[in-house]
Coordinates of C-alpha atoms and ligand atoms in Angstrom, one line a residue:
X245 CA 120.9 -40.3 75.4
X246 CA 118.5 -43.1 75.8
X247 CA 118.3 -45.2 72.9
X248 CA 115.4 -45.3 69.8
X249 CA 114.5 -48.3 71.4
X250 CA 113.8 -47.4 74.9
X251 CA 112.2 -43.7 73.4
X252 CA 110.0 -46.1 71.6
X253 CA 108.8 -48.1 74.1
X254 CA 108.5 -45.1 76.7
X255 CA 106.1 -43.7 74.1
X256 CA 104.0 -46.6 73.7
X257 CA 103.4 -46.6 77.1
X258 CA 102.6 -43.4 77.3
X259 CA 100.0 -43.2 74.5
X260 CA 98.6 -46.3 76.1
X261 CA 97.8 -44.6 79.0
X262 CA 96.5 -41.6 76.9
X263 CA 94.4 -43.8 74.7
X264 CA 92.6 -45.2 77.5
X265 CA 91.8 -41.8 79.4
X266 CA 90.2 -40.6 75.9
X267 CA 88.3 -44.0 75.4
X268 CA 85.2 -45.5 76.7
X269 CA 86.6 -49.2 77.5
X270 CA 83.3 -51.5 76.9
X271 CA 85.7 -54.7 76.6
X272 CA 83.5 -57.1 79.1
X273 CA 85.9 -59.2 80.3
X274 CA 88.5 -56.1 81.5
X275 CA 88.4 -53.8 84.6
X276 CA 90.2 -52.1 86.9
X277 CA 92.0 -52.1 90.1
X278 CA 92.4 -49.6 92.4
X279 CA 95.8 -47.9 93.4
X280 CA 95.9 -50.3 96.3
X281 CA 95.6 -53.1 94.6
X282 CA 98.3 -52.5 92.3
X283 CA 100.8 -50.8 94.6
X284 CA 101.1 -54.5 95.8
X285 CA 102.4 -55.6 92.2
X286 CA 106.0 -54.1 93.3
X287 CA 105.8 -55.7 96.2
X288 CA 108.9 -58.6 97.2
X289 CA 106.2 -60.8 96.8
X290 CA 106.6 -61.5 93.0
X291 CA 110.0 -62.7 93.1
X292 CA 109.2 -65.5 95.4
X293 CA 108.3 -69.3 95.1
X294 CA 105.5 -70.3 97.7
X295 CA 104.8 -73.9 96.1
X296 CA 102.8 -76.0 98.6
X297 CA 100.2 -74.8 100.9
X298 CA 99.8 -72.7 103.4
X299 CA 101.9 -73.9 106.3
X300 CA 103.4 -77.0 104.0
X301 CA 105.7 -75.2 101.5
X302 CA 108.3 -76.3 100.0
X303 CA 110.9 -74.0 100.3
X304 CA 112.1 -72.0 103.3
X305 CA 111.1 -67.9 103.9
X306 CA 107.3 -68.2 103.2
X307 CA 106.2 -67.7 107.0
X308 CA 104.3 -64.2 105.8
X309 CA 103.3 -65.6 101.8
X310 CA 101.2 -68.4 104.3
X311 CA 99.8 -65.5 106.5
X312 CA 99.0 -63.1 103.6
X313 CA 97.8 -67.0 101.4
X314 CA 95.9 -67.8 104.5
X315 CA 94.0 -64.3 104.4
X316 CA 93.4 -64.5 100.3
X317 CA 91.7 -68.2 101.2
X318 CA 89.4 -66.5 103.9
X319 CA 88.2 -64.0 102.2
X320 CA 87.4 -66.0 99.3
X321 CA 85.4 -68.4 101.6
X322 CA 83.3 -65.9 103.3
X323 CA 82.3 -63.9 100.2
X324 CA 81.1 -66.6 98.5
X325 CA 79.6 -69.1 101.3
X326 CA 82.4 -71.7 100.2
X327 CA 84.1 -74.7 101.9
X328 CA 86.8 -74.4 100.3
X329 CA 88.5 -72.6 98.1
X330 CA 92.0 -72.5 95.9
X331 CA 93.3 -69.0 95.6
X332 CA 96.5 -69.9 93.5
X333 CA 95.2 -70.7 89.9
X334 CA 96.6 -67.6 88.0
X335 CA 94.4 -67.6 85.1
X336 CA 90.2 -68.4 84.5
X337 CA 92.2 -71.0 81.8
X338 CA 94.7 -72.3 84.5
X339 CA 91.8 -72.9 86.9
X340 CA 89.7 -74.8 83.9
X341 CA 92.2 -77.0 83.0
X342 CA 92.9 -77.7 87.0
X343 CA 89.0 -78.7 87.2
X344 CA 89.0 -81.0 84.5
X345 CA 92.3 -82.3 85.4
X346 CA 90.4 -83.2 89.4
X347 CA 87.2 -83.7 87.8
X348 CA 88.1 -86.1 84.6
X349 CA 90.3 -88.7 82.8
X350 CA 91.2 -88.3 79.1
X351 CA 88.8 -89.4 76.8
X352 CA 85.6 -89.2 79.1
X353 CA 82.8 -86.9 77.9
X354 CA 82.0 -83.5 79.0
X355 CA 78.8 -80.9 78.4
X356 CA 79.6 -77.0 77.5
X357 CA 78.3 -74.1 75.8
X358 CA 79.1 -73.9 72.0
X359 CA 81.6 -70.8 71.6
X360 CA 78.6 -69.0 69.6
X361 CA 75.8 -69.4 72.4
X362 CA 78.4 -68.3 74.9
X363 CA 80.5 -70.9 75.6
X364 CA 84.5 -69.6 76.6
X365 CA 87.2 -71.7 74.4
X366 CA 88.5 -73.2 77.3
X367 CA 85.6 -75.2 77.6
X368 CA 86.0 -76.3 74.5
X369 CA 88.2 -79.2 72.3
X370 CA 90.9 -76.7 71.0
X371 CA 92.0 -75.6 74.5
X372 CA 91.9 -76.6 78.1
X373 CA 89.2 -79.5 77.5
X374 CA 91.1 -80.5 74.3
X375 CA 94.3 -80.3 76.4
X376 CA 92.6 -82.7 79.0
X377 CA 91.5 -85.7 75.9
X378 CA 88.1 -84.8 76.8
X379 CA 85.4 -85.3 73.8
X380 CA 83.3 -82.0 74.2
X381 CA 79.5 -82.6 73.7
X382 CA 77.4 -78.7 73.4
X383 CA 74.2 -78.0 75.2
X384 CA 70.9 -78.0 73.2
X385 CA 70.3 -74.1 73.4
X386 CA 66.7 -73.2 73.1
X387 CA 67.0 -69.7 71.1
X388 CA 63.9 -68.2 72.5
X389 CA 64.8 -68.1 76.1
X390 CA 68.8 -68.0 75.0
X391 CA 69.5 -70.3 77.2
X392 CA 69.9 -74.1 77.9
X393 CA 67.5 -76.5 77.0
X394 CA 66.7 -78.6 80.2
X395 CA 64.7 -81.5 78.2
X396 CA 67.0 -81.8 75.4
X397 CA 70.3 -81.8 78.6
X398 CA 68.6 -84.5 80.3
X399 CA 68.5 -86.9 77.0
X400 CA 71.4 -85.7 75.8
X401 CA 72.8 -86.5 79.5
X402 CA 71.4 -89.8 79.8
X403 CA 72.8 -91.1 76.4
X404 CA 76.1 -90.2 76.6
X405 CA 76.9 -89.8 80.4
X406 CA 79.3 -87.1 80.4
X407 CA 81.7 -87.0 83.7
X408 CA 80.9 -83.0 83.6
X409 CA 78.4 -80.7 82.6
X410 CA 79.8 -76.9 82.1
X411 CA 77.8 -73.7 83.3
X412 CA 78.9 -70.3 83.0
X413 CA 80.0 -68.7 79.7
X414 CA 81.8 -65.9 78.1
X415 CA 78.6 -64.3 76.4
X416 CA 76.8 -64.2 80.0
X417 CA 73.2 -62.2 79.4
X418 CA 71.1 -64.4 81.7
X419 CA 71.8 -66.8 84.9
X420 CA 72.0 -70.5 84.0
X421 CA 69.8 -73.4 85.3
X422 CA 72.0 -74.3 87.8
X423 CA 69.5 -75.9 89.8
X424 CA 68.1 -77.9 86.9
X425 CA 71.9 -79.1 85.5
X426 CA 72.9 -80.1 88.7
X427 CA 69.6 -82.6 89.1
X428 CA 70.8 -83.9 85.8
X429 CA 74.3 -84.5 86.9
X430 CA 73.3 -86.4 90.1
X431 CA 70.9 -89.0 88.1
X432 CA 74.0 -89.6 85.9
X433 CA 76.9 -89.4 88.4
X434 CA 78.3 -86.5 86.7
X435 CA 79.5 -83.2 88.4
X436 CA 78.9 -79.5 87.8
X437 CA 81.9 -76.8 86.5
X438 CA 80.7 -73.5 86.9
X439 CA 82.6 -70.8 85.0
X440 CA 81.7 -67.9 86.8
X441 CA 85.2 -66.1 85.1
X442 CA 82.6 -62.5 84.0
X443 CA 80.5 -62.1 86.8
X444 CA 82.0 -62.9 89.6
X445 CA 81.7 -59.2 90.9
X446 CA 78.1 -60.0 90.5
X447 CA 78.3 -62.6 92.5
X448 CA 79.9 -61.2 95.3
X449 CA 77.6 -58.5 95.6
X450 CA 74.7 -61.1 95.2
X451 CA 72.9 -59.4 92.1
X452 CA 73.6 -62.8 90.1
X453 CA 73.1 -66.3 90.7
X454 CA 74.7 -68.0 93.6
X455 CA 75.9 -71.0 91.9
X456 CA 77.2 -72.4 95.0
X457 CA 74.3 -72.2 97.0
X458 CA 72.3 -73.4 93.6
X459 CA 74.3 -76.8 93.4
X460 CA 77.7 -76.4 91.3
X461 CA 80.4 -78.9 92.8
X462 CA 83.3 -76.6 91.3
X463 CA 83.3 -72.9 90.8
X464 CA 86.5 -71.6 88.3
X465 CA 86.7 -68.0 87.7
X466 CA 88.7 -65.5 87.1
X467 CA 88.8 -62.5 88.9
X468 CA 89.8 -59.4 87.0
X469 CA 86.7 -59.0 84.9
X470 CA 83.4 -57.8 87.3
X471 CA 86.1 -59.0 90.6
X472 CA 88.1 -56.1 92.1
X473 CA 91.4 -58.2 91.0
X474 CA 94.2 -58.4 89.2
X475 CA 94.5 -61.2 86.0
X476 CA 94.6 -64.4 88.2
X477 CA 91.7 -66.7 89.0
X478 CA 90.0 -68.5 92.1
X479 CA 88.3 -72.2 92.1
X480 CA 85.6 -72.5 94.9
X481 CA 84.4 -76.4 95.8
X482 CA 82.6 -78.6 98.3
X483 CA 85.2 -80.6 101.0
X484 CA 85.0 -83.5 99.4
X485 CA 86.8 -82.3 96.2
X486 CA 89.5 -80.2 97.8
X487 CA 92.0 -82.6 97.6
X488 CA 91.4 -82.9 94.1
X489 CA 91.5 -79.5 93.3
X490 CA 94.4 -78.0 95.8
X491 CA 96.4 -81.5 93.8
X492 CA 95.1 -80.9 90.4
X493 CA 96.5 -77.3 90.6
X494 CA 99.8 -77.8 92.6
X495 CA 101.9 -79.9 91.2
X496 CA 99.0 -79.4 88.7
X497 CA 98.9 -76.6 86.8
X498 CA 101.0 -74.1 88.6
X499 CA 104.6 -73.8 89.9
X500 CA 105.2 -70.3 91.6
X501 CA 101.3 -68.5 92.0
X502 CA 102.4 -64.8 91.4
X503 CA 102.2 -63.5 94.9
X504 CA 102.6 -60.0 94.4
X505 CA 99.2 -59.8 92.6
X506 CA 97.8 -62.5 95.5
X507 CA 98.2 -59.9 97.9
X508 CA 96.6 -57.6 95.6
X509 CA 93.6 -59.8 95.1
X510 CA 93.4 -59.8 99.2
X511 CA 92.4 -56.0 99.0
X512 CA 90.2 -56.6 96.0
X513 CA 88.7 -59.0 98.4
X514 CA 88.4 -55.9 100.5
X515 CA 86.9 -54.0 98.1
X516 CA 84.3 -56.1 97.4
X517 CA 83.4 -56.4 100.9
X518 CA 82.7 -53.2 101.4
X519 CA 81.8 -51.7 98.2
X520 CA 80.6 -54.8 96.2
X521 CA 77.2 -55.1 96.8
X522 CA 76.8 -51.1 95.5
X523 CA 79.1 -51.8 92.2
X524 CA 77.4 -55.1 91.1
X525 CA 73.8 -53.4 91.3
X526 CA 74.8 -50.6 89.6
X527 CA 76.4 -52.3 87.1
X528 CA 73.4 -54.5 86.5
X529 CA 71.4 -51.5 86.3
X530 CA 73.7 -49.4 83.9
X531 CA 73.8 -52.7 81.7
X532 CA 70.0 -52.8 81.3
X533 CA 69.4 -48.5 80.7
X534 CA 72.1 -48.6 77.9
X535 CA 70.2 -51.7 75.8
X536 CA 66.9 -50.1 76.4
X537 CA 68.4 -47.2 75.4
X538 CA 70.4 -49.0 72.3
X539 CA 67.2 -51.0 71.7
X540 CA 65.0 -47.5 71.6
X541 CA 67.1 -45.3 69.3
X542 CA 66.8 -48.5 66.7
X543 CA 69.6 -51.0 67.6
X544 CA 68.9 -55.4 67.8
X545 CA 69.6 -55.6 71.4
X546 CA 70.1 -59.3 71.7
X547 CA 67.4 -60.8 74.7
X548 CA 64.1 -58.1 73.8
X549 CA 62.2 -60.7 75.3
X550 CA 63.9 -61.3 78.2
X551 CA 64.6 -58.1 79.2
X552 CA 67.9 -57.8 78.0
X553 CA 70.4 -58.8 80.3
X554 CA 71.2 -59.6 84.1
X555 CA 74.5 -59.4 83.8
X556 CA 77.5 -56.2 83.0
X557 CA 76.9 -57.3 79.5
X558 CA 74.8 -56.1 76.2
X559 CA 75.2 -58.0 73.1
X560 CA 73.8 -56.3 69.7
X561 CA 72.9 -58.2 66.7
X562 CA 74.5 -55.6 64.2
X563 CA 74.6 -57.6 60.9
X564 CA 72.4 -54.9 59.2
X565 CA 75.5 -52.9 59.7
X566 CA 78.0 -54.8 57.6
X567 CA 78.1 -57.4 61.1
X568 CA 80.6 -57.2 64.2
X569 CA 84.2 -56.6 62.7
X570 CA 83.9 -53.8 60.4
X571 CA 81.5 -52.1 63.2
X572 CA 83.9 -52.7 66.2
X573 CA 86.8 -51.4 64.0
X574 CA 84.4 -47.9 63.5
X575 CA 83.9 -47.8 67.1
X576 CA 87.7 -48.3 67.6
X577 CA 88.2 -45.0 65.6
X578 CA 86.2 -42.9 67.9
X579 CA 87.5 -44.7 71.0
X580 CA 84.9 -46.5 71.8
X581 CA 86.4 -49.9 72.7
X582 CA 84.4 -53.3 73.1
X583 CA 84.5 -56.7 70.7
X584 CA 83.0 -58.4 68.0
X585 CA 81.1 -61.5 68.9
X586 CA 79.6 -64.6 67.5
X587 CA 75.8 -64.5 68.4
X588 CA 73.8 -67.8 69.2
X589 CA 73.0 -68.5 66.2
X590 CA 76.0 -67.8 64.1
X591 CA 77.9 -70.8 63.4
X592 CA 81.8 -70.9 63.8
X593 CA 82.5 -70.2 59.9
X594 CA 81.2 -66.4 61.3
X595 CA 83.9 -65.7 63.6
X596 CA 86.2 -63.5 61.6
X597 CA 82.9 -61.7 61.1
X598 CA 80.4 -62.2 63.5
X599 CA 77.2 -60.8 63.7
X600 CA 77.5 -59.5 67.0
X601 CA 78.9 -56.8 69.1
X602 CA 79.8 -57.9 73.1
X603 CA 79.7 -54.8 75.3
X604 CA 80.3 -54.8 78.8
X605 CA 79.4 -51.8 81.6
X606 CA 82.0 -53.1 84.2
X607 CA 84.4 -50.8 83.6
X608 CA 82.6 -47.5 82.9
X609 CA 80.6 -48.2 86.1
X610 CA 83.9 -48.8 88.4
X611 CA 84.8 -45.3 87.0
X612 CA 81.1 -43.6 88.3
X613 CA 79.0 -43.7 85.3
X614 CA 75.5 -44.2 85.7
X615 CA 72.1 -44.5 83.8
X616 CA 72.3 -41.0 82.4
X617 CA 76.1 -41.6 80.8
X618 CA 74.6 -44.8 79.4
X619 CA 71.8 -42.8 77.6
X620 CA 74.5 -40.1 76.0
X621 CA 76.5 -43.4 75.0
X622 CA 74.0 -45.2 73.4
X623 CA 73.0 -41.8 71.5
X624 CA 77.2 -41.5 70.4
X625 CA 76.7 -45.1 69.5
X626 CA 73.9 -44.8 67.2
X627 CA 75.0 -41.8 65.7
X628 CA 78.0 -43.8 64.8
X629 CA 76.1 -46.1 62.6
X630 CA 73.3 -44.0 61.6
X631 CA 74.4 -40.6 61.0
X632 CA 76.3 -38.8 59.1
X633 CA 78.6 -37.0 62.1
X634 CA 82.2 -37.1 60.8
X635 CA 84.3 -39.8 63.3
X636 CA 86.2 -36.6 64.1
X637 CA 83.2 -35.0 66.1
X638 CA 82.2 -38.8 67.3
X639 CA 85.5 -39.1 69.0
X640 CA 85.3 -35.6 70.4
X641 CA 81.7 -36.3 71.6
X642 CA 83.1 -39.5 73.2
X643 CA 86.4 -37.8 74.6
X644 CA 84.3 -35.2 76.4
X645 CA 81.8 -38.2 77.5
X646 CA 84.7 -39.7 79.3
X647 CA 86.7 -36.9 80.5
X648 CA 84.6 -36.4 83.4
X649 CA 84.9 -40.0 84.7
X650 CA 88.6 -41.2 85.2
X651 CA 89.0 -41.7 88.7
X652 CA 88.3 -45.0 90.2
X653 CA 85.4 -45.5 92.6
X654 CA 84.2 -48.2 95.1
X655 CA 87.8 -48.1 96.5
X656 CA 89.0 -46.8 100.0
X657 CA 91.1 -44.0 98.0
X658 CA 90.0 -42.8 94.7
X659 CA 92.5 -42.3 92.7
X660 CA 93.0 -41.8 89.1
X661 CA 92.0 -44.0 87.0
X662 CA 95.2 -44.2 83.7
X663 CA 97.8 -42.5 85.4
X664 CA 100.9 -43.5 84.1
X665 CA 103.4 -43.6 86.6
X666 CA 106.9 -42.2 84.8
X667 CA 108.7 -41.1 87.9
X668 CA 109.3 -44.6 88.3
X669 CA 110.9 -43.8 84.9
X670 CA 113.3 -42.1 86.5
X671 CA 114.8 -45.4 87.0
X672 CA 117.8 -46.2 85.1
X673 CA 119.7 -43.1 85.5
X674 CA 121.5 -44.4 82.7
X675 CA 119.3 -45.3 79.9
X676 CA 119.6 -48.8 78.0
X677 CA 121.3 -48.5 74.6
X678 CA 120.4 -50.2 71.6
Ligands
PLP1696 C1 87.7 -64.8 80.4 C2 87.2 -66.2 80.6 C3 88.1 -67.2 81.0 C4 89.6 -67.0 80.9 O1 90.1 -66.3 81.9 P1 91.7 -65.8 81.8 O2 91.8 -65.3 83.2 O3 91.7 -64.8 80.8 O4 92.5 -67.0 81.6 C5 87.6 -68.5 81.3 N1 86.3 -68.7 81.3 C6 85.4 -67.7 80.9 C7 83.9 -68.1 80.9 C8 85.9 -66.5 80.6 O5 85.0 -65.6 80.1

């Protein structure tokens, strides 16, 4: 008899699994791979050490890690026009802290996003920037245009010459002035991070900035959120700083590199090759129907002016609901699954209740939804706040919303999307005891 233990746990699985096939996931910093991307997870691969590069390791029996290494670090180059690029980094936060570690010394001054206007906590003085000694100065953010304030950067740039000025950000409506921020860098010997961690997907099907081509010296991102990938991350950069980076993340930052889901992000690679430039546009395009759609049935669609969004994300202004925890908690009870989020101009005394909502289409859209699902979600969504449908028929409306979309698309094999694979269950013949 197994034990209560194992049952347990074998449950919890399960009703993960089942949770997810009921739920619309609107988290914007998740996706999902494909059946070929994770069939590499059990792969030999993740019981090995491949410290090194490719073709200088530092242990024996790595001759086919450097080949399948070797392939990850072309790929990466050709989708996004790089010189050079570091696949091992096996977090977005791994592959921050590597940057500043190439890019900075403690105690030298860097630019970033405030957590409210966007900016991720790694870029910020309690975690990866903090970790470095690095004082963290925040962008002037012009609350019209929610975005950065050029002017106010430059004197703000030419007072306290920061080493590094930090693009890209975890609320991620609009593209930043790459262009602009990397002018200001070069008149005060500073160099450009670019945290392209959500939209990389974008990216790589070139329906976002190109912040390579646009002048960032360093690219960080991770590469499970609009990316094909599993959790892991990529740092893209000119030839000059390679040295830098491949040092400051081995012996950096990482020992072993979790190969198994390396040769996993090779087929994402794949994936986005193919069927990239078709996801990220639809993405964008599902992203923009449901806020007009949440913006016509009554919502505060963050961005009216701006038309919304550019990006997989929506952000809602929904203090006149009781603000962004109790209202993600309702959605949670019908299943629909997404995050409270500080808005621009919250300040950080707002984050156990924000008045925000974060919603991302990523997901959704890997799994075939299009404009039309986006319109019967936004009406679920509204009814949610503004009628009064009991959260029984909500989550019924939302379970039958989703049932038709749980098989993963923009893959070479569509497969299903929350299977739960318990024949591998059959595994130990002889259950663990308590
Ligand atoms: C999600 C995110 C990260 C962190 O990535 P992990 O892979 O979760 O460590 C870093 N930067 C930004 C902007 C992010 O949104």
């Amino acid at each position: 008899m197994p034990s209560d233990r194992y049952s347990k746990f074998i449950e919890a699985l399960r009703q993960h699994h089942e949770l997810y096939r009921q739920s619309i996931p609107l988290i914007a910093s998740e996706n999902l791979t494909s059946l070929a991307v994770r069939s590499m997870y059990l792969t030999d691969l993740g019981h090995r050490y491949a410290e090194g590069k490719v073709g200088k390791r530092f242990y024996q029996g790595c001759q086919y890690i450097d080949v399948i290494e070797d392939l990850a670090i072309q790929l990466t180059k050709e989708i996004f026009n790089a010189e050079h690029a570091n696949v091992q980094p096996i977090s977005g936060v791994t592959a921050n802290i590597a940057a500043f570690f190439a890019l900075t010394s403690p105690a030298d001054k860097v630019v970033s996003l405030s957590v409210p206007c966007g900016g991720h906590i790694s870029h910020d003085r309690f975690s990866a920037a903090g970790i470095r000694g690095l004082e963290v100065l925040h962008y002037p953010f012009d609350m019209e245009r929610l975005n950065i304030d050029i002017d106010e950067t430059r004197k703000l740039a030419e007072k306290e010459r920061p080493k590094v000025l930090v693009l890209g950000s975890s609320l991620f409506l609009f593209p930043h002035p790459v262009k602009e921020i990397a002018e200001i860098a070069k008149e005060v010997d500073a160099k450009v991070i670019y945290d392209g961690s959500h939209v990389l997907g974008l990216i790589a099907g070139e329906q976002f900035q190109d912040p390579v081509k646009e002048g960032a010296d360093v690219v960080t991102a991770s590469t499970h959120k609009t990316f094909f990938g599993p959790q892991r991350a990529v740092i893209l950069c000119r030839k000059e700083l390679a040295k830098a980076i491949d040092n400051a993340v081995f012996p950096g930052v990482v020992s072993n590199h979790h190969l198994n889901t390396l040769a996993g992000y090779v087929i994402a690679c794949m994936e986005m090759l193919e069927f990239g430039e078709a996801y990220a546009k639809q993405t964008v395009r599902n992203a923009k129907r449901l806020a007009e759609k949440l913006h016509e049935l009554g919502f505060n669609v963050v961005g009216e002016q701006n038309g919304f969004t550019e990006s997989h994300q929506v952000a809602v202004d929904v203090s006149e609901f009781g603000g962004g925890d109790p209202v993600a908690k309702m959605f949670e009870r019908i299943n629909i699954i997404l995050n409270k989020n500080l808005l621009p101009w919250d300040d950080l005394t707002r984050t156990k209740n924000p008045s925000g909502i974060r919603i991302g289409v990523q997901e959704v859209t890997r799994l075939g939804m299009k404009e039309e699902e986006m319109e019967k979600l936004a009406e679920i969504m509204w009814d949610a706040v503004n009628s009064n449908k009991s959260e029984d028929r909500l989550k019924q409306e939302v379970a039958e919303l989703k049932s038709e979309f749980n098989t993963i698309k923009y893959a070479f094999e569509e497969t299903e999307a929350y299977t739960f694979f318990e024949n591998f269950l059959s595994w130990p013949a002889r259950k663990p005891a308590d």
